[in-house]
């Protein structure tokens, strides 16, 4: 999720353009992407192609520059047509913990095709979803219409996007890592607001050794990044499908 990335998906302040996981030329990247989609294409309503709460297609994307990255993602979503690359079901971690959360205004970071945003809207949240793929945003709106809910789809690059301070009661960041954006998440939450954050960890390299370590969370890193919040749920899971860190934290009231 996930650098000019609204699917920029993985970025770090220490390393420029971190969302470009493989720095090959655009032609090579498109071939890899099309091969990947051919293998892992999912039908509507199916779960994520690789891991319900772990690494997904975004970690295969290559771009020689930000505009190439945007075009690559538009191509992925366009090729899928009526199918959804990540499926239509929400991330399992979000679904498992939805009852912990008070209703209010929510932001879905790197929303993609809208599976999590639409789920939140169905639960009664007023939802904004940000992404830099126009194709993904169109599909997210279609999914919302299909489910008879409304979401506010925002076309923007998260490397430059500014969240208005103390705007949201919930921010969801799933399968996307832009370390420089975490302060935006914190500032954008109202006091007492919640963040749900989930992303693959370095242990996932055992499953996909071609990934760059800097794009994955280090062990214990996610907990450290939110040490100034009240951490309600934290776990790092490693299984035969992958490795992921999951967190729910609450912004202090004072």
PDB file of C-alpha atoms in Angstrom:
ATOM      1  CA  UNK A   1       0.000   0.000   0.000  1.00  0.00           C
ATOM      2  CA  UNK A   2       1.900   1.402  -0.395  1.00  0.00           C
ATOM      3  CA  UNK A   3       7.967   8.346  -3.606  1.00  0.00           C
ATOM      4  CA  UNK A   4       5.053   9.682  -5.392  1.00  0.00           C
ATOM      5  CA  UNK A   5       2.952   7.050  -4.302  1.00  0.00           C
ATOM      6  CA  UNK A   6      -0.465   7.006  -3.650  1.00  0.00           C
ATOM      7  CA  UNK A   7       0.312   3.550  -4.259  1.00  0.00           C
ATOM      8  CA  UNK A   8       3.645   4.730  -3.557  1.00  0.00           C
ATOM      9  CA  UNK A   9       3.272   2.247  -1.162  1.00  0.00           C
ATOM     10  CA  UNK A  10       6.615   1.914   0.497  1.00  0.00           C
ATOM     11  CA  UNK A  11       8.745   4.840   1.380  1.00  0.00           C
ATOM     12  CA  UNK A  12      11.204   5.946   3.989  1.00  0.00           C
ATOM     13  CA  UNK A  13      12.595   9.355   4.911  1.00  0.00           C
ATOM     14  CA  UNK A  14      16.072   7.885   4.906  1.00  0.00           C
ATOM     15  CA  UNK A  15      15.954   6.552   1.359  1.00  0.00           C
ATOM     16  CA  UNK A  16      14.427   8.623  -1.478  1.00  0.00           C
ATOM     17  CA  UNK A  17      11.645   7.131  -3.587  1.00  0.00           C
ATOM     18  CA  UNK A  18      11.355   4.112  -1.371  1.00  0.00           C
ATOM     19  CA  UNK A  19       8.205   2.877  -3.039  1.00  0.00           C
ATOM     20  CA  UNK A  20      10.154   1.665  -6.036  1.00  0.00           C
ATOM     21  CA  UNK A  21      10.871  -1.804  -4.812  1.00  0.00           C
ATOM     22  CA  UNK A  22      12.793  -2.917  -7.849  1.00  0.00           C
ATOM     23  CA  UNK A  23      14.699  -0.337  -9.831  1.00  0.00           C
ATOM     24  CA  UNK A  24      14.471  -1.894 -13.249  1.00  0.00           C
ATOM     25  CA  UNK A  25      13.384  -0.154 -16.403  1.00  0.00           C
ATOM     26  CA  UNK A  26       9.713   0.474 -17.038  1.00  0.00           C
ATOM     27  CA  UNK A  27       9.404  -2.086 -19.811  1.00  0.00           C
ATOM     28  CA  UNK A  28      10.741  -4.850 -17.593  1.00  0.00           C
ATOM     29  CA  UNK A  29       8.528  -3.789 -14.714  1.00  0.00           C
ATOM     30  CA  UNK A  30       5.378  -3.946 -16.802  1.00  0.00           C
ATOM     31  CA  UNK A  31       6.227  -7.471 -17.943  1.00  0.00           C
ATOM     32  CA  UNK A  32       6.748  -8.556 -14.342  1.00  0.00           C
ATOM     33  CA  UNK A  33       3.498  -6.948 -13.297  1.00  0.00           C
ATOM     34  CA  UNK A  34       1.476  -8.550 -16.029  1.00  0.00           C
ATOM     35  CA  UNK A  35       2.973 -11.947 -15.219  1.00  0.00           C
ATOM     36  CA  UNK A  36       2.136 -11.437 -11.556  1.00  0.00           C
ATOM     37  CA  UNK A  37      -1.443 -10.533 -12.295  1.00  0.00           C
ATOM     38  CA  UNK A  38      -1.798 -13.511 -14.577  1.00  0.00           C
ATOM     39  CA  UNK A  39      -0.800 -15.773 -11.709  1.00  0.00           C
ATOM     40  CA  UNK A  40      -2.603 -14.077  -8.836  1.00  0.00           C
ATOM     41  CA  UNK A  41      -5.695 -12.545 -10.421  1.00  0.00           C
ATOM     42  CA  UNK A  42      -8.652 -12.829  -8.081  1.00  0.00           C
ATOM     43  CA  UNK A  43     -12.346 -12.938  -8.687  1.00  0.00           C
ATOM     44  CA  UNK A  44     -14.703 -10.422  -7.129  1.00  0.00           C
ATOM     45  CA  UNK A  45     -15.176 -11.055  -3.440  1.00  0.00           C
ATOM     46  CA  UNK A  46     -12.090 -13.237  -3.046  1.00  0.00           C
ATOM     47  CA  UNK A  47      -9.433 -12.551  -0.418  1.00  0.00           C
ATOM     48  CA  UNK A  48      -6.027 -11.066  -1.151  1.00  0.00           C
ATOM     49  CA  UNK A  49      -4.055 -13.029  -3.748  1.00  0.00           C
ATOM     50  CA  UNK A  50      -1.036 -13.745  -1.567  1.00  0.00           C
ATOM     51  CA  UNK A  51      -1.810 -13.160   2.089  1.00  0.00           C
ATOM     52  CA  UNK A  52      -4.996 -11.722   3.587  1.00  0.00           C
ATOM     53  CA  UNK A  53      -3.005  -9.378   5.780  1.00  0.00           C
ATOM     54  CA  UNK A  54       0.482  -9.459   4.330  1.00  0.00           C
ATOM     55  CA  UNK A  55       2.374  -8.752   1.145  1.00  0.00           C
ATOM     56  CA  UNK A  56       0.292  -7.980  -1.929  1.00  0.00           C
ATOM     57  CA  UNK A  57       0.635  -6.891  -5.513  1.00  0.00           C
ATOM     58  CA  UNK A  58       1.984  -3.463  -4.674  1.00  0.00           C
ATOM     59  CA  UNK A  59       5.271  -4.970  -3.612  1.00  0.00           C
ATOM     60  CA  UNK A  60       5.814  -6.145  -7.167  1.00  0.00           C
ATOM     61  CA  UNK A  61       5.425  -2.737  -8.749  1.00  0.00           C
ATOM     62  CA  UNK A  62       8.368  -1.031 -10.402  1.00  0.00           C
ATOM     63  CA  UNK A  63       8.615   2.503 -11.651  1.00  0.00           C
ATOM     64  CA  UNK A  64      11.560   4.329 -13.140  1.00  0.00           C
ATOM     65  CA  UNK A  65       9.995   7.549 -11.858  1.00  0.00           C
ATOM     66  CA  UNK A  66       6.806   8.621 -10.058  1.00  0.00           C
ATOM     67  CA  UNK A  67       4.766   8.999 -13.224  1.00  0.00           C
ATOM     68  CA  UNK A  68       5.754   5.508 -14.387  1.00  0.00           C
ATOM     69  CA  UNK A  69       4.667   4.178 -11.015  1.00  0.00           C
ATOM     70  CA  UNK A  70       1.290   5.861 -11.360  1.00  0.00           C
ATOM     71  CA  UNK A  71       0.863   4.501 -14.894  1.00  0.00           C
ATOM     72  CA  UNK A  72       1.838   1.011 -13.765  1.00  0.00           C
ATOM     73  CA  UNK A  73      -0.846   1.021 -11.096  1.00  0.00           C
ATOM     74  CA  UNK A  74      -3.454   2.392 -13.443  1.00  0.00           C
ATOM     75  CA  UNK A  75      -2.510  -0.437 -15.819  1.00  0.00           C
ATOM     76  CA  UNK A  76      -2.878  -3.076 -13.114  1.00  0.00           C
ATOM     77  CA  UNK A  77      -6.310  -1.920 -12.064  1.00  0.00           C
ATOM     78  CA  UNK A  78      -7.443  -1.390 -15.648  1.00  0.00           C
ATOM     79  CA  UNK A  79      -6.335  -4.870 -16.701  1.00  0.00           C
ATOM     80  CA  UNK A  80      -8.312  -6.393 -13.845  1.00  0.00           C
ATOM     81  CA  UNK A  81     -11.460  -4.686 -15.243  1.00  0.00           C
ATOM     82  CA  UNK A  82     -14.419  -6.067 -13.297  1.00  0.00           C
ATOM     83  CA  UNK A  83     -12.180  -8.057 -10.975  1.00  0.00           C
ATOM     84  CA  UNK A  84     -10.557  -6.571  -7.893  1.00  0.00           C
ATOM     85  CA  UNK A  85      -6.820  -7.085  -7.471  1.00  0.00           C
ATOM     86  CA  UNK A  86      -7.154  -7.321  -3.682  1.00  0.00           C
ATOM     87  CA  UNK A  87     -10.663  -8.717  -3.639  1.00  0.00           C
ATOM     88  CA  UNK A  88     -13.729  -6.981  -2.244  1.00  0.00           C
ATOM     89  CA  UNK A  89     -13.497  -8.219   1.322  1.00  0.00           C
ATOM     90  CA  UNK A  90     -11.826  -5.985   3.938  1.00  0.00           C
ATOM     91  CA  UNK A  91      -8.504  -6.826   5.524  1.00  0.00           C
ATOM     92  CA  UNK A  92      -8.989  -9.490   8.188  1.00  0.00           C
ATOM     93  CA  UNK A  93      -7.304  -7.414  10.913  1.00  0.00           C
ATOM     94  CA  UNK A  94      -9.697  -4.522  10.320  1.00  0.00           C
ATOM     95  CA  UNK A  95     -12.728  -6.783  10.309  1.00  0.00           C
ATOM     96  CA  UNK A  96     -11.637  -8.560  13.488  1.00  0.00           C
ATOM     97  CA  UNK A  97     -11.339  -5.312  15.421  1.00  0.00           C
ATOM     98  CA  UNK A  98     -14.083  -3.102  14.020  1.00  0.00           C
ATOM     99  CA  UNK A  99     -16.229  -3.382  17.160  1.00  0.00           C
ATOM    100  CA  UNK A 100     -13.494  -1.692  19.213  1.00  0.00           C
ATOM    101  CA  UNK A 101     -13.968   1.536  17.311  1.00  0.00           C
ATOM    102  CA  UNK A 102     -16.420   4.353  17.894  1.00  0.00           C
ATOM    103  CA  UNK A 103     -18.126   5.631  14.767  1.00  0.00           C
ATOM    104  CA  UNK A 104     -16.961   8.888  13.241  1.00  0.00           C
ATOM    105  CA  UNK A 105     -14.903  10.166  10.358  1.00  0.00           C
ATOM    106  CA  UNK A 106     -12.308   7.786   8.882  1.00  0.00           C
ATOM    107  CA  UNK A 107      -9.396   8.049   6.462  1.00  0.00           C
ATOM    108  CA  UNK A 108      -8.210   5.074   4.406  1.00  0.00           C
ATOM    109  CA  UNK A 109      -4.564   5.674   3.436  1.00  0.00           C
ATOM    110  CA  UNK A 110      -3.591   4.319  -0.010  1.00  0.00           C
ATOM    111  CA  UNK A 111      -7.167   3.137  -0.475  1.00  0.00           C
ATOM    112  CA  UNK A 112      -6.701   1.305  -3.780  1.00  0.00           C
ATOM    113  CA  UNK A 113      -9.928  -0.259  -5.035  1.00  0.00           C
ATOM    114  CA  UNK A 114     -11.755   0.561  -1.831  1.00  0.00           C
ATOM    115  CA  UNK A 115     -12.336  -2.735  -0.046  1.00  0.00           C
ATOM    116  CA  UNK A 116     -11.535  -1.296   3.403  1.00  0.00           C
ATOM    117  CA  UNK A 117     -13.128   2.103   2.783  1.00  0.00           C
ATOM    118  CA  UNK A 118     -16.390   0.549   1.623  1.00  0.00           C
ATOM    119  CA  UNK A 119     -16.425  -1.789   4.615  1.00  0.00           C
ATOM    120  CA  UNK A 120     -16.030   1.164   6.970  1.00  0.00           C
ATOM    121  CA  UNK A 121     -18.820   3.036   5.209  1.00  0.00           C
ATOM    122  CA  UNK A 122     -21.099   0.008   5.555  1.00  0.00           C
ATOM    123  CA  UNK A 123     -20.367   0.061   9.277  1.00  0.00           C
ATOM    124  CA  UNK A 124     -21.468   3.676   9.527  1.00  0.00           C
ATOM    125  CA  UNK A 125     -18.233   5.664   9.203  1.00  0.00           C
ATOM    126  CA  UNK A 126     -17.944   8.779   7.039  1.00  0.00           C
ATOM    127  CA  UNK A 127     -14.987   7.782   4.887  1.00  0.00           C
ATOM    128  CA  UNK A 128     -12.300   9.593   2.923  1.00  0.00           C
ATOM    129  CA  UNK A 129      -9.968   7.411   0.856  1.00  0.00           C
ATOM    130  CA  UNK A 130      -6.733   8.656  -0.718  1.00  0.00           C
ATOM    131  CA  UNK A 131      -4.910   7.133  -3.675  1.00  0.00           C
ATOM    132  CA  UNK A 132      -2.957   8.279  -6.733  1.00  0.00           C
ATOM    133  CA  UNK A 133      -4.479   5.818  -9.186  1.00  0.00           C
ATOM    134  CA  UNK A 134      -7.476   7.331 -10.939  1.00  0.00           C
ATOM    135  CA  UNK A 135      -8.491   3.862 -12.118  1.00  0.00           C
ATOM    136  CA  UNK A 136      -8.443   2.515  -8.554  1.00  0.00           C
ATOM    137  CA  UNK A 137     -10.558   5.421  -7.344  1.00  0.00           C
ATOM    138  CA  UNK A 138     -13.155   4.795 -10.047  1.00  0.00           C
ATOM    139  CA  UNK A 139     -13.340   1.143  -9.032  1.00  0.00           C
ATOM    140  CA  UNK A 140     -13.637   2.135  -5.373  1.00  0.00           C
ATOM    141  CA  UNK A 141     -16.609   4.350  -6.221  1.00  0.00           C
ATOM    142  CA  UNK A 142     -18.211   1.507  -8.171  1.00  0.00           C
ATOM    143  CA  UNK A 143     -17.733  -0.825  -5.212  1.00  0.00           C
ATOM    144  CA  UNK A 144     -19.320   1.765  -2.929  1.00  0.00           C
ATOM    145  CA  UNK A 145     -22.290   2.102  -5.286  1.00  0.00           C
ATOM    146  CA  UNK A 146     -22.628  -1.671  -5.444  1.00  0.00           C
ATOM    147  CA  UNK A 147     -22.854  -1.705  -1.644  1.00  0.00           C
ATOM    148  CA  UNK A 148     -25.153   1.335  -1.522  1.00  0.00           C
ATOM    149  CA  UNK A 149     -22.778   3.476   0.500  1.00  0.00           C
ATOM    150  CA  UNK A 150     -20.882   6.685  -0.154  1.00  0.00           C
ATOM    151  CA  UNK A 151     -17.147   7.314   0.145  1.00  0.00           C
ATOM    152  CA  UNK A 152     -15.148  10.437  -0.628  1.00  0.00           C
ATOM    153  CA  UNK A 153     -12.383   9.405  -3.046  1.00  0.00           C
ATOM    154  CA  UNK A 154      -9.394  11.769  -3.002  1.00  0.00           C
ATOM    155  CA  UNK A 155      -6.942  11.745  -5.917  1.00  0.00           C
ATOM    156  CA  UNK A 156      -3.599  12.658  -4.365  1.00  0.00           C
ATOM    157  CA  UNK A 157       0.030  11.670  -3.933  1.00  0.00           C
ATOM    158  CA  UNK A 158       0.669  10.728  -0.323  1.00  0.00           C
ATOM    159  CA  UNK A 159       4.273  11.883  -0.506  1.00  0.00           C
ATOM    160  CA  UNK A 160       2.890  15.429  -0.683  1.00  0.00           C
ATOM    161  CA  UNK A 161      -0.579  15.039   0.824  1.00  0.00           C
ATOM    162  CA  UNK A 162      -1.304  17.013   3.981  1.00  0.00           C
ATOM    163  CA  UNK A 163      -3.986  15.867   6.414  1.00  0.00           C
ATOM    164  CA  UNK A 164      -5.842  18.668   8.131  1.00  0.00           C
ATOM    165  CA  UNK A 165      -4.956  18.477  11.853  1.00  0.00           C
ATOM    166  CA  UNK A 166      -7.370  16.708  14.200  1.00  0.00           C
ATOM    167  CA  UNK A 167      -9.815  15.754  11.464  1.00  0.00           C
ATOM    168  CA  UNK A 168     -10.311  11.996  11.816  1.00  0.00           C
ATOM    169  CA  UNK A 169     -11.569   9.609  14.468  1.00  0.00           C
ATOM    170  CA  UNK A 170      -9.918   6.690  12.661  1.00  0.00           C
ATOM    171  CA  UNK A 171      -7.051   6.303  10.212  1.00  0.00           C
ATOM    172  CA  UNK A 172      -6.544   2.956   8.490  1.00  0.00           C
ATOM    173  CA  UNK A 173      -3.130   2.179   6.974  1.00  0.00           C
ATOM    174  CA  UNK A 174      -2.965  -1.366   5.649  1.00  0.00           C
ATOM    175  CA  UNK A 175      -0.261  -2.814   3.405  1.00  0.00           C
ATOM    176  CA  UNK A 176       1.410   0.530   2.861  1.00  0.00           C
ATOM    177  CA  UNK A 177       4.598   1.910   4.404  1.00  0.00           C
ATOM    178  CA  UNK A 178       5.666   5.527   4.108  1.00  0.00           C
ATOM    179  CA  UNK A 179       7.516   6.322   7.302  1.00  0.00           C
ATOM    180  CA  UNK A 180       7.475  10.023   6.567  1.00  0.00           C
ATOM    181  CA  UNK A 181       3.666   9.974   6.488  1.00  0.00           C
ATOM    182  CA  UNK A 182       3.225   8.606   9.996  1.00  0.00           C
ATOM    183  CA  UNK A 183       3.470  12.059  11.572  1.00  0.00           C
ATOM    184  CA  UNK A 184       0.678  13.149   9.235  1.00  0.00           C
ATOM    185  CA  UNK A 185      -1.440  10.281  10.538  1.00  0.00           C
ATOM    186  CA  UNK A 186      -0.794  11.301  14.131  1.00  0.00           C
ATOM    187  CA  UNK A 187      -1.570  14.960  13.519  1.00  0.00           C
ATOM    188  CA  UNK A 188      -4.649  14.144  11.475  1.00  0.00           C
ATOM    189  CA  UNK A 189      -6.262  12.133  14.268  1.00  0.00           C
ATOM    190  CA  UNK A 190      -8.494  13.806  16.805  1.00  0.00           C
ATOM    191  CA  UNK A 191      -7.589  13.265  20.444  1.00  0.00           C
ATOM    192  CA  UNK A 192      -8.859   9.854  21.437  1.00  0.00           C
ATOM    193  CA  UNK A 193      -8.874   8.769  17.787  1.00  0.00           C
ATOM    194  CA  UNK A 194      -7.621   5.394  16.592  1.00  0.00           C
ATOM    195  CA  UNK A 195      -5.093   4.173  14.068  1.00  0.00           C
ATOM    196  CA  UNK A 196      -5.176   0.684  12.567  1.00  0.00           C
ATOM    197  CA  UNK A 197      -1.841  -0.092  10.948  1.00  0.00           C
ATOM    198  CA  UNK A 198      -0.640  -3.320   9.352  1.00  0.00           C
ATOM    199  CA  UNK A 199       2.346  -4.024   7.116  1.00  0.00           C
ATOM    200  CA  UNK A 200       4.779  -6.862   6.316  1.00  0.00           C
ATOM    201  CA  UNK A 201       7.928  -7.207   8.412  1.00  0.00           C
ATOM    202  CA  UNK A 202      11.490  -8.174   7.535  1.00  0.00           C
ATOM    203  CA  UNK A 203      10.699 -11.801   8.320  1.00  0.00           C
ATOM    204  CA  UNK A 204       8.686 -11.808   5.112  1.00  0.00           C
ATOM    205  CA  UNK A 205      11.993 -11.858   3.228  1.00  0.00           C
ATOM    206  CA  UNK A 206      12.092 -15.589   3.925  1.00  0.00           C
ATOM    207  CA  UNK A 207       9.045 -15.899   1.677  1.00  0.00           C
ATOM    208  CA  UNK A 208       9.967 -13.239  -0.892  1.00  0.00           C
ATOM    209  CA  UNK A 209      13.744 -12.684  -0.759  1.00  0.00           C
ATOM    210  CA  UNK A 210      13.636 -10.283  -3.702  1.00  0.00           C
ATOM    211  CA  UNK A 211      12.040  -7.523  -1.630  1.00  0.00           C
ATOM    212  CA  UNK A 212      14.143  -4.675  -0.285  1.00  0.00           C
ATOM    213  CA  UNK A 213      14.471  -4.795   3.490  1.00  0.00           C
ATOM    214  CA  UNK A 214      14.022  -1.042   3.885  1.00  0.00           C
ATOM    215  CA  UNK A 215      10.466  -1.332   2.576  1.00  0.00           C
ATOM    216  CA  UNK A 216       9.469  -3.686   5.380  1.00  0.00           C
ATOM    217  CA  UNK A 217       9.006  -3.029   9.068  1.00  0.00           C
ATOM    218  CA  UNK A 218      11.829  -4.092  11.336  1.00  0.00           C
ATOM    219  CA  UNK A 219      10.972  -6.245  14.333  1.00  0.00           C
ATOM    220  CA  UNK A 220       9.323  -4.076  16.952  1.00  0.00           C
ATOM    221  CA  UNK A 221       9.474  -0.990  14.735  1.00  0.00           C
ATOM    222  CA  UNK A 222       5.745  -0.415  14.402  1.00  0.00           C
ATOM    223  CA  UNK A 223       5.288  -0.419  18.158  1.00  0.00           C
ATOM    224  CA  UNK A 224       8.148   2.047  18.508  1.00  0.00           C
ATOM    225  CA  UNK A 225       6.697   4.346  15.835  1.00  0.00           C
ATOM    226  CA  UNK A 226       3.531   4.697  17.903  1.00  0.00           C
ATOM    227  CA  UNK A 227       5.092   4.669  21.371  1.00  0.00           C
ATOM    228  CA  UNK A 228       3.496   8.055  22.102  1.00  0.00           C
ATOM    229  CA  UNK A 229       0.033   6.511  21.593  1.00  0.00           C
ATOM    230  CA  UNK A 230      -1.884   4.105  23.820  1.00  0.00           C
ATOM    231  CA  UNK A 231      -1.259   0.738  22.179  1.00  0.00           C
ATOM    232  CA  UNK A 232      -4.331  -1.459  22.435  1.00  0.00           C
ATOM    233  CA  UNK A 233      -3.349  -4.321  20.138  1.00  0.00           C
ATOM    234  CA  UNK A 234       0.091  -5.234  18.879  1.00  0.00           C
ATOM    235  CA  UNK A 235       1.300  -8.433  17.334  1.00  0.00           C
ATOM    236  CA  UNK A 236       3.900  -9.698  14.922  1.00  0.00           C
ATOM    237  CA  UNK A 237       2.828 -12.824  13.109  1.00  0.00           C
ATOM    238  CA  UNK A 238       5.001 -15.218  11.150  1.00  0.00           C
ATOM    239  CA  UNK A 239       3.503 -18.223   9.417  1.00  0.00           C
ATOM    240  CA  UNK A 240       3.885 -20.231   6.232  1.00  0.00           C
ATOM    241  CA  UNK A 241       2.249 -17.429   4.224  1.00  0.00           C
ATOM    242  CA  UNK A 242       4.315 -14.494   5.385  1.00  0.00           C
ATOM    243  CA  UNK A 243       5.155 -12.118   8.211  1.00  0.00           C
ATOM    244  CA  UNK A 244       3.213  -9.069   9.290  1.00  0.00           C
ATOM    245  CA  UNK A 245       3.031  -6.532  12.127  1.00  0.00           C
ATOM    246  CA  UNK A 246      -0.422  -5.358  13.217  1.00  0.00           C
ATOM    247  CA  UNK A 247      -1.312  -2.489  15.542  1.00  0.00           C
ATOM    248  CA  UNK A 248      -4.281  -0.631  16.954  1.00  0.00           C
ATOM    249  CA  UNK A 249      -3.381   2.478  18.911  1.00  0.00           C
ATOM    250  CA  UNK A 250      -5.245   5.431  20.392  1.00  0.00           C
ATOM    251  CA  UNK A 251      -4.142   9.040  20.376  1.00  0.00           C
ATOM    252  CA  UNK A 252      -3.871  10.404  23.933  1.00  0.00           C
ATOM    253  CA  UNK A 253      -6.726  12.575  25.160  1.00  0.00           C
ATOM    254  CA  UNK A 254      -4.304  15.125  26.598  1.00  0.00           C
TER     255      UNK A 254
END
